[in-house]
């Protein structure tokens, strides 16, 4: 029994580590990417139409590959980055690469929804472009970006279950091995309940934070 | 702040109430004459703007030559799509003209690089129809932002913000978010934000169009107040003649991207030449009511049918609608049917509709006599005596 609890605990830690690190990378890389996608289009502040199209295509490419395949395809790259192709850290690399374009596209939508009038007002008051990004675009889109990040976290919990295929462990892997391979439905049930609780907690926290940041109403 | 608005309103009301010519004409006339000689602040030289639309190029503006003088309130009016918004935005280069130049204090702003443009925009405040306040920032942070991005030290910023919020009457709303404010309060924040760099030009883009009539009056009074106390040049665009009448010194009427009429407000109101101007003015002008129109005859049927005359004042000769004089000149039984007389910049403009019955004079003689008192006289017809 105590062995099972240890395994469950370890699984939870592995999941949190994989999801946490990959989502953090997605947050840091995804926001500049989203800002670029929004501002570099035709007529944008940092207009660079060709580069915008190129980056947009790359984002779409990564978004269209199923995670399991992406993970396998990235094995050489993963080895290059973390020096191993097995375990939690090896899973972080493909997870982060999947999460970044995913989150960037969601953040992009929020950034696009910022009223053009606000950008015009900022230009009229003598803001430079970087001021507009920092003082207008990001703060105004923040509630949407937080909601988007919540969705990213939940999606990464989902994807991390597949990381068991490269021996990364985690709750999903535990449920697969005990529940599917050993027919131990008890363990599977516990894991499912745990995952539901985890997702609910993240969703509630994200919603609450997004609401606190929203002063529009 | 509220005090100053009230005093302006009272001043205007007393104006309108007074009948004696010598006392009321003074302040406005004085203001008008000083501005006649004021130096040029903004000059538009042959401005044109062409957009590339989906069905070929669209000409938003063409051949605009205009001068805005220092310290005046200059109105640009026109129907939607007339090019007002594009023209206003050429002043701070939110809009880049395709042809011509905009000169501010004699300098061609089209040549400015990024840094000069940023510096120019800090000298020009702008307020908007939908206020365009940042929802994620408090009132204080909104007003502070232009100073913050200009690198003004914190303490100086705070002092400036406090004094401006006091000027616009929001001294107890520092920490409120825009969503918690009424429309009028939001526009006051907009005004405070626009003034934070002590600009010498203020651009108003339909600044009162989203506000109710009462709030509109208060905001216009505030703008007038700021114009006088800070000596600021204000350029505003609107589709409401009401706004022009309330605060502008001079006005230009735009239609399809070109100027169709311009001049001092009293002249454009008193004697509109273009159809567009008349259309824009029509909500403010009273015409013959429908029941009278239905009974109007072109020729008198009987001896005692009343002659209906429209007597107009266009302001050019500084005439007053002297009713005593009119009565003794026309004789007979004189009835006032309708009147729309207003005082603009010290001049009386508008028209009277009167009916005359049992006059000893013939129609031609009546018109000749009325012309001595009014600028323009028109026979509308006859109304049958019942």
mmCIF file of N, CA, C and O in Angstrom, chain A residues 35-78:
data_model
loop_
_atom_site.group_PDB
_atom_site.id
_atom_site.type_symbol
_atom_site.label_atom_id
_atom_site.label_comp_id
_atom_site.label_asym_id
_atom_site.label_seq_id
_atom_site.Cartn_x
_atom_site.Cartn_y
_atom_site.Cartn_z
ATOM 1 N N UNK A 35 2.968 38.381 -29.636
ATOM 2 C CA UNK A 35 3.097 39.813 -29.917
ATOM 3 C C UNK A 35 3.624 40.010 -31.334
ATOM 4 O O UNK A 35 3.127 40.833 -32.101
ATOM 5 N N UNK A 36 4.617 39.188 -31.697
ATOM 6 C CA UNK A 36 5.172 39.294 -33.044
ATOM 7 C C UNK A 36 4.105 38.989 -34.093
ATOM 8 O O UNK A 36 3.952 39.722 -35.075
ATOM 9 N N UNK A 37 3.351 37.900 -33.875
ATOM 10 C CA UNK A 37 2.335 37.510 -34.859
ATOM 11 C C UNK A 37 1.283 38.614 -35.034
ATOM 12 O O UNK A 37 0.811 38.866 -36.132
ATOM 13 N N UNK A 38 0.948 39.304 -33.920
ATOM 14 C CA UNK A 38 -0.081 40.340 -33.986
ATOM 15 C C UNK A 38 0.444 41.626 -34.625
ATOM 16 O O UNK A 38 -0.247 42.268 -35.405
ATOM 17 N N UNK A 39 1.687 41.990 -34.302
ATOM 18 C CA UNK A 39 2.152 43.314 -34.718
ATOM 19 C C UNK A 39 2.927 43.322 -36.034
ATOM 20 O O UNK A 39 3.204 44.385 -36.568
ATOM 21 N N UNK A 40 3.267 42.143 -36.574
ATOM 22 C CA UNK A 40 4.106 42.144 -37.769
ATOM 23 C C UNK A 40 3.309 41.924 -39.048
ATOM 24 O O UNK A 40 3.873 41.899 -40.132
ATOM 25 N N UNK A 41 1.990 41.788 -38.912
ATOM 26 C CA UNK A 41 1.154 41.614 -40.100
ATOM 27 C C UNK A 41 1.063 42.900 -40.910
ATOM 28 O O UNK A 41 1.641 43.918 -40.553
ATOM 29 N N UNK A 42 0.317 42.842 -42.007
ATOM 30 C CA UNK A 42 0.189 44.004 -42.885
ATOM 31 C C UNK A 42 -0.430 45.190 -42.136
ATOM 32 O O UNK A 42 -1.463 45.047 -41.488
ATOM 33 N N UNK A 43 0.253 46.310 -42.180
ATOM 34 C CA UNK A 43 -0.237 47.504 -41.508
ATOM 35 C C UNK A 43 0.041 47.506 -40.016
ATOM 36 O O UNK A 43 -0.377 48.401 -39.301
ATOM 37 N N UNK A 44 0.748 46.497 -39.516
ATOM 38 C CA UNK A 44 1.033 46.415 -38.088
ATOM 39 C C UNK A 44 2.166 47.343 -37.671
ATOM 40 O O UNK A 44 2.833 47.957 -38.497
ATOM 41 N N UNK A 45 2.371 47.424 -36.346
ATOM 42 C CA UNK A 45 3.386 48.323 -35.804
ATOM 43 C C UNK A 45 4.792 47.941 -36.239
ATOM 44 O O UNK A 45 5.625 48.775 -36.508
ATOM 45 N N UNK A 46 5.033 46.610 -36.221
ATOM 46 C CA UNK A 46 6.358 46.114 -36.618
ATOM 47 C C UNK A 46 6.201 45.336 -37.922
ATOM 48 O O UNK A 46 6.523 44.152 -37.998
ATOM 49 N N UNK A 47 5.670 45.989 -38.926
ATOM 50 C CA UNK A 47 5.305 45.290 -40.153
ATOM 51 C C UNK A 47 6.490 44.531 -40.761
ATOM 52 O O UNK A 47 7.563 45.098 -40.977
ATOM 53 N N UNK A 48 6.300 43.225 -40.956
ATOM 54 C CA UNK A 48 7.300 42.363 -41.608
ATOM 55 C C UNK A 48 6.516 41.184 -42.157
ATOM 56 O O UNK A 48 6.502 40.095 -41.594
ATOM 57 N N UNK A 49 5.824 41.444 -43.247
ATOM 58 C CA UNK A 49 4.819 40.509 -43.731
ATOM 59 C C UNK A 49 5.393 39.125 -44.033
ATOM 60 O O UNK A 49 4.812 38.109 -43.653
ATOM 61 N N UNK A 50 6.558 39.089 -44.675
ATOM 62 C CA UNK A 50 7.131 37.790 -45.055
ATOM 63 C C UNK A 50 7.516 36.954 -43.837
ATOM 64 O O UNK A 50 7.194 35.778 -43.765
ATOM 65 N N UNK A 51 8.202 37.613 -42.904
ATOM 66 C CA UNK A 51 8.623 36.920 -41.695
ATOM 67 C C UNK A 51 7.399 36.449 -40.908
ATOM 68 O O UNK A 51 7.373 35.351 -40.363
ATOM 69 N N UNK A 52 6.367 37.321 -40.900
ATOM 70 C CA UNK A 52 5.124 36.973 -40.219
ATOM 71 C C UNK A 52 4.536 35.692 -40.802
ATOM 72 O O UNK A 52 4.138 34.786 -40.077
ATOM 73 N N UNK A 53 4.540 35.605 -42.143
ATOM 74 C CA UNK A 53 3.992 34.420 -42.799
ATOM 75 C C UNK A 53 4.831 33.179 -42.487
ATOM 76 O O UNK A 53 4.291 32.113 -42.229
ATOM 77 N N UNK A 54 6.147 33.351 -42.500
ATOM 78 C CA UNK A 54 7.045 32.234 -42.230
ATOM 79 C C UNK A 54 6.823 31.692 -40.818
ATOM 80 O O UNK A 54 6.609 30.490 -40.621
ATOM 81 N N UNK A 55 6.866 32.602 -39.825
ATOM 82 C CA UNK A 55 6.693 32.189 -38.436
ATOM 83 C C UNK A 55 5.309 31.566 -38.238
ATOM 84 O O UNK A 55 5.150 30.550 -37.559
ATOM 85 N N UNK A 56 4.310 32.197 -38.883
ATOM 86 C CA UNK A 56 2.942 31.673 -38.791
ATOM 87 C C UNK A 56 2.867 30.240 -39.302
ATOM 88 O O UNK A 56 2.219 29.379 -38.694
ATOM 89 N N UNK A 57 3.575 29.964 -40.396
ATOM 90 C CA UNK A 57 3.553 28.607 -40.965
ATOM 91 C C UNK A 57 4.225 27.616 -40.035
ATOM 92 O O UNK A 57 3.748 26.493 -39.865
ATOM 93 N N UNK A 58 5.341 28.041 -39.432
ATOM 94 C CA UNK A 58 6.049 27.149 -38.509
ATOM 95 C C UNK A 58 5.152 26.819 -37.314
ATOM 96 O O UNK A 58 5.044 25.660 -36.894
ATOM 97 N N UNK A 59 4.491 27.831 -36.800
ATOM 98 C CA UNK A 59 3.570 27.620 -35.679
ATOM 99 C C UNK A 59 2.489 26.622 -36.077
ATOM 100 O O UNK A 59 2.186 25.672 -35.339
ATOM 101 N N UNK A 60 1.913 26.813 -37.267
ATOM 102 C CA UNK A 60 0.862 25.900 -37.727
ATOM 103 C C UNK A 60 1.384 24.480 -37.889
ATOM 104 O O UNK A 60 0.697 23.518 -37.561
ATOM 105 N N UNK A 61 2.614 24.374 -38.385
ATOM 106 C CA UNK A 61 3.220 23.064 -38.588
ATOM 107 C C UNK A 61 3.267 22.286 -37.268
ATOM 108 O O UNK A 61 2.801 21.156 -37.167
ATOM 109 N N UNK A 62 3.823 22.917 -36.230
ATOM 110 C CA UNK A 62 3.940 22.241 -34.945
ATOM 111 C C UNK A 62 2.583 21.958 -34.325
ATOM 112 O O UNK A 62 2.408 20.981 -33.621
ATOM 113 N N UNK A 63 1.622 22.857 -34.610
ATOM 114 C CA UNK A 63 0.295 22.659 -34.037
ATOM 115 C C UNK A 63 -0.421 21.468 -34.670
ATOM 116 O O UNK A 63 -1.328 20.897 -34.069
ATOM 117 N N UNK A 64 -0.019 21.115 -35.903
ATOM 118 C CA UNK A 64 -0.794 20.087 -36.598
ATOM 119 C C UNK A 64 -0.250 18.670 -36.373
ATOM 120 O O UNK A 64 -0.907 17.704 -36.716
ATOM 121 N N UNK A 65 0.932 18.558 -35.766
ATOM 122 C CA UNK A 65 1.487 17.212 -35.532
ATOM 123 C C UNK A 65 0.982 16.678 -34.192
ATOM 124 O O UNK A 65 1.122 17.338 -33.172
ATOM 125 N N UNK A 66 0.392 15.470 -34.194
ATOM 126 C CA UNK A 66 -0.067 14.882 -32.932
ATOM 127 C C UNK A 66 1.106 14.741 -31.958
ATOM 128 O O UNK A 66 2.231 14.447 -32.382
ATOM 129 N N UNK A 67 0.849 14.916 -30.678
ATOM 130 C CA UNK A 67 1.944 15.009 -29.719
ATOM 131 C C UNK A 67 2.818 13.771 -29.680
ATOM 132 O O UNK A 67 4.057 13.857 -29.637
ATOM 133 N N UNK A 68 2.178 12.603 -29.733
ATOM 134 C CA UNK A 68 2.947 11.355 -29.652
ATOM 135 C C UNK A 68 3.987 11.274 -30.776
ATOM 136 O O UNK A 68 5.140 10.906 -30.566
ATOM 137 N N UNK A 69 3.560 11.673 -31.983
ATOM 138 C CA UNK A 69 4.451 11.634 -33.151
ATOM 139 C C UNK A 69 5.527 12.709 -33.021
ATOM 140 O O UNK A 69 6.701 12.481 -33.287
ATOM 141 N N UNK A 70 5.111 13.888 -32.571
ATOM 142 C CA UNK A 70 6.058 14.988 -32.385
ATOM 143 C C UNK A 70 7.175 14.569 -31.437
ATOM 144 O O UNK A 70 8.358 14.819 -31.670
ATOM 145 N N UNK A 71 6.765 13.879 -30.351
ATOM 146 C CA UNK A 71 7.721 13.461 -29.323
ATOM 147 C C UNK A 71 8.774 12.511 -29.905
ATOM 148 O O UNK A 71 9.966 12.675 -29.657
ATOM 149 N N UNK A 72 8.290 11.567 -30.701
ATOM 150 C CA UNK A 72 9.215 10.610 -31.309
ATOM 151 C C UNK A 72 10.104 11.313 -32.329
ATOM 152 O O UNK A 72 11.321 11.126 -32.353
ATOM 153 N N UNK A 73 9.484 12.166 -33.150
ATOM 154 C CA UNK A 73 10.235 12.855 -34.204
ATOM 155 C C UNK A 73 11.316 13.761 -33.626
ATOM 156 O O UNK A 73 12.344 14.003 -34.255
ATOM 157 N N UNK A 74 11.075 14.258 -32.414
ATOM 158 C CA UNK A 74 12.010 15.208 -31.821
ATOM 159 C C UNK A 74 13.156 14.543 -31.063
ATOM 160 O O UNK A 74 14.007 15.235 -30.501
ATOM 161 N N UNK A 75 13.165 13.219 -31.038
ATOM 162 C CA UNK A 75 14.165 12.511 -30.208
ATOM 163 C C UNK A 75 15.613 12.994 -30.438
ATOM 164 O O UNK A 75 16.305 13.321 -29.471
ATOM 165 N N UNK A 76 16.063 13.130 -31.691
ATOM 166 C CA UNK A 76 17.444 13.620 -31.873
ATOM 167 C C UNK A 76 17.659 14.996 -31.263
ATOM 168 O O UNK A 76 18.687 15.277 -30.629
ATOM 169 N N UNK A 77 16.683 15.866 -31.441
ATOM 170 C CA UNK A 77 16.772 17.220 -30.897
ATOM 171 C C UNK A 77 16.801 17.181 -29.372
ATOM 172 O O UNK A 77 17.586 17.882 -28.722
ATOM 173 N N UNK A 78 15.957 16.333 -28.802
ATOM 174 C CA UNK A 78 15.899 16.200 -27.355
ATOM 175 C C UNK A 78 17.252 15.761 -26.792
ATOM 176 O O UNK A 78 17.730 16.309 -25.795
#
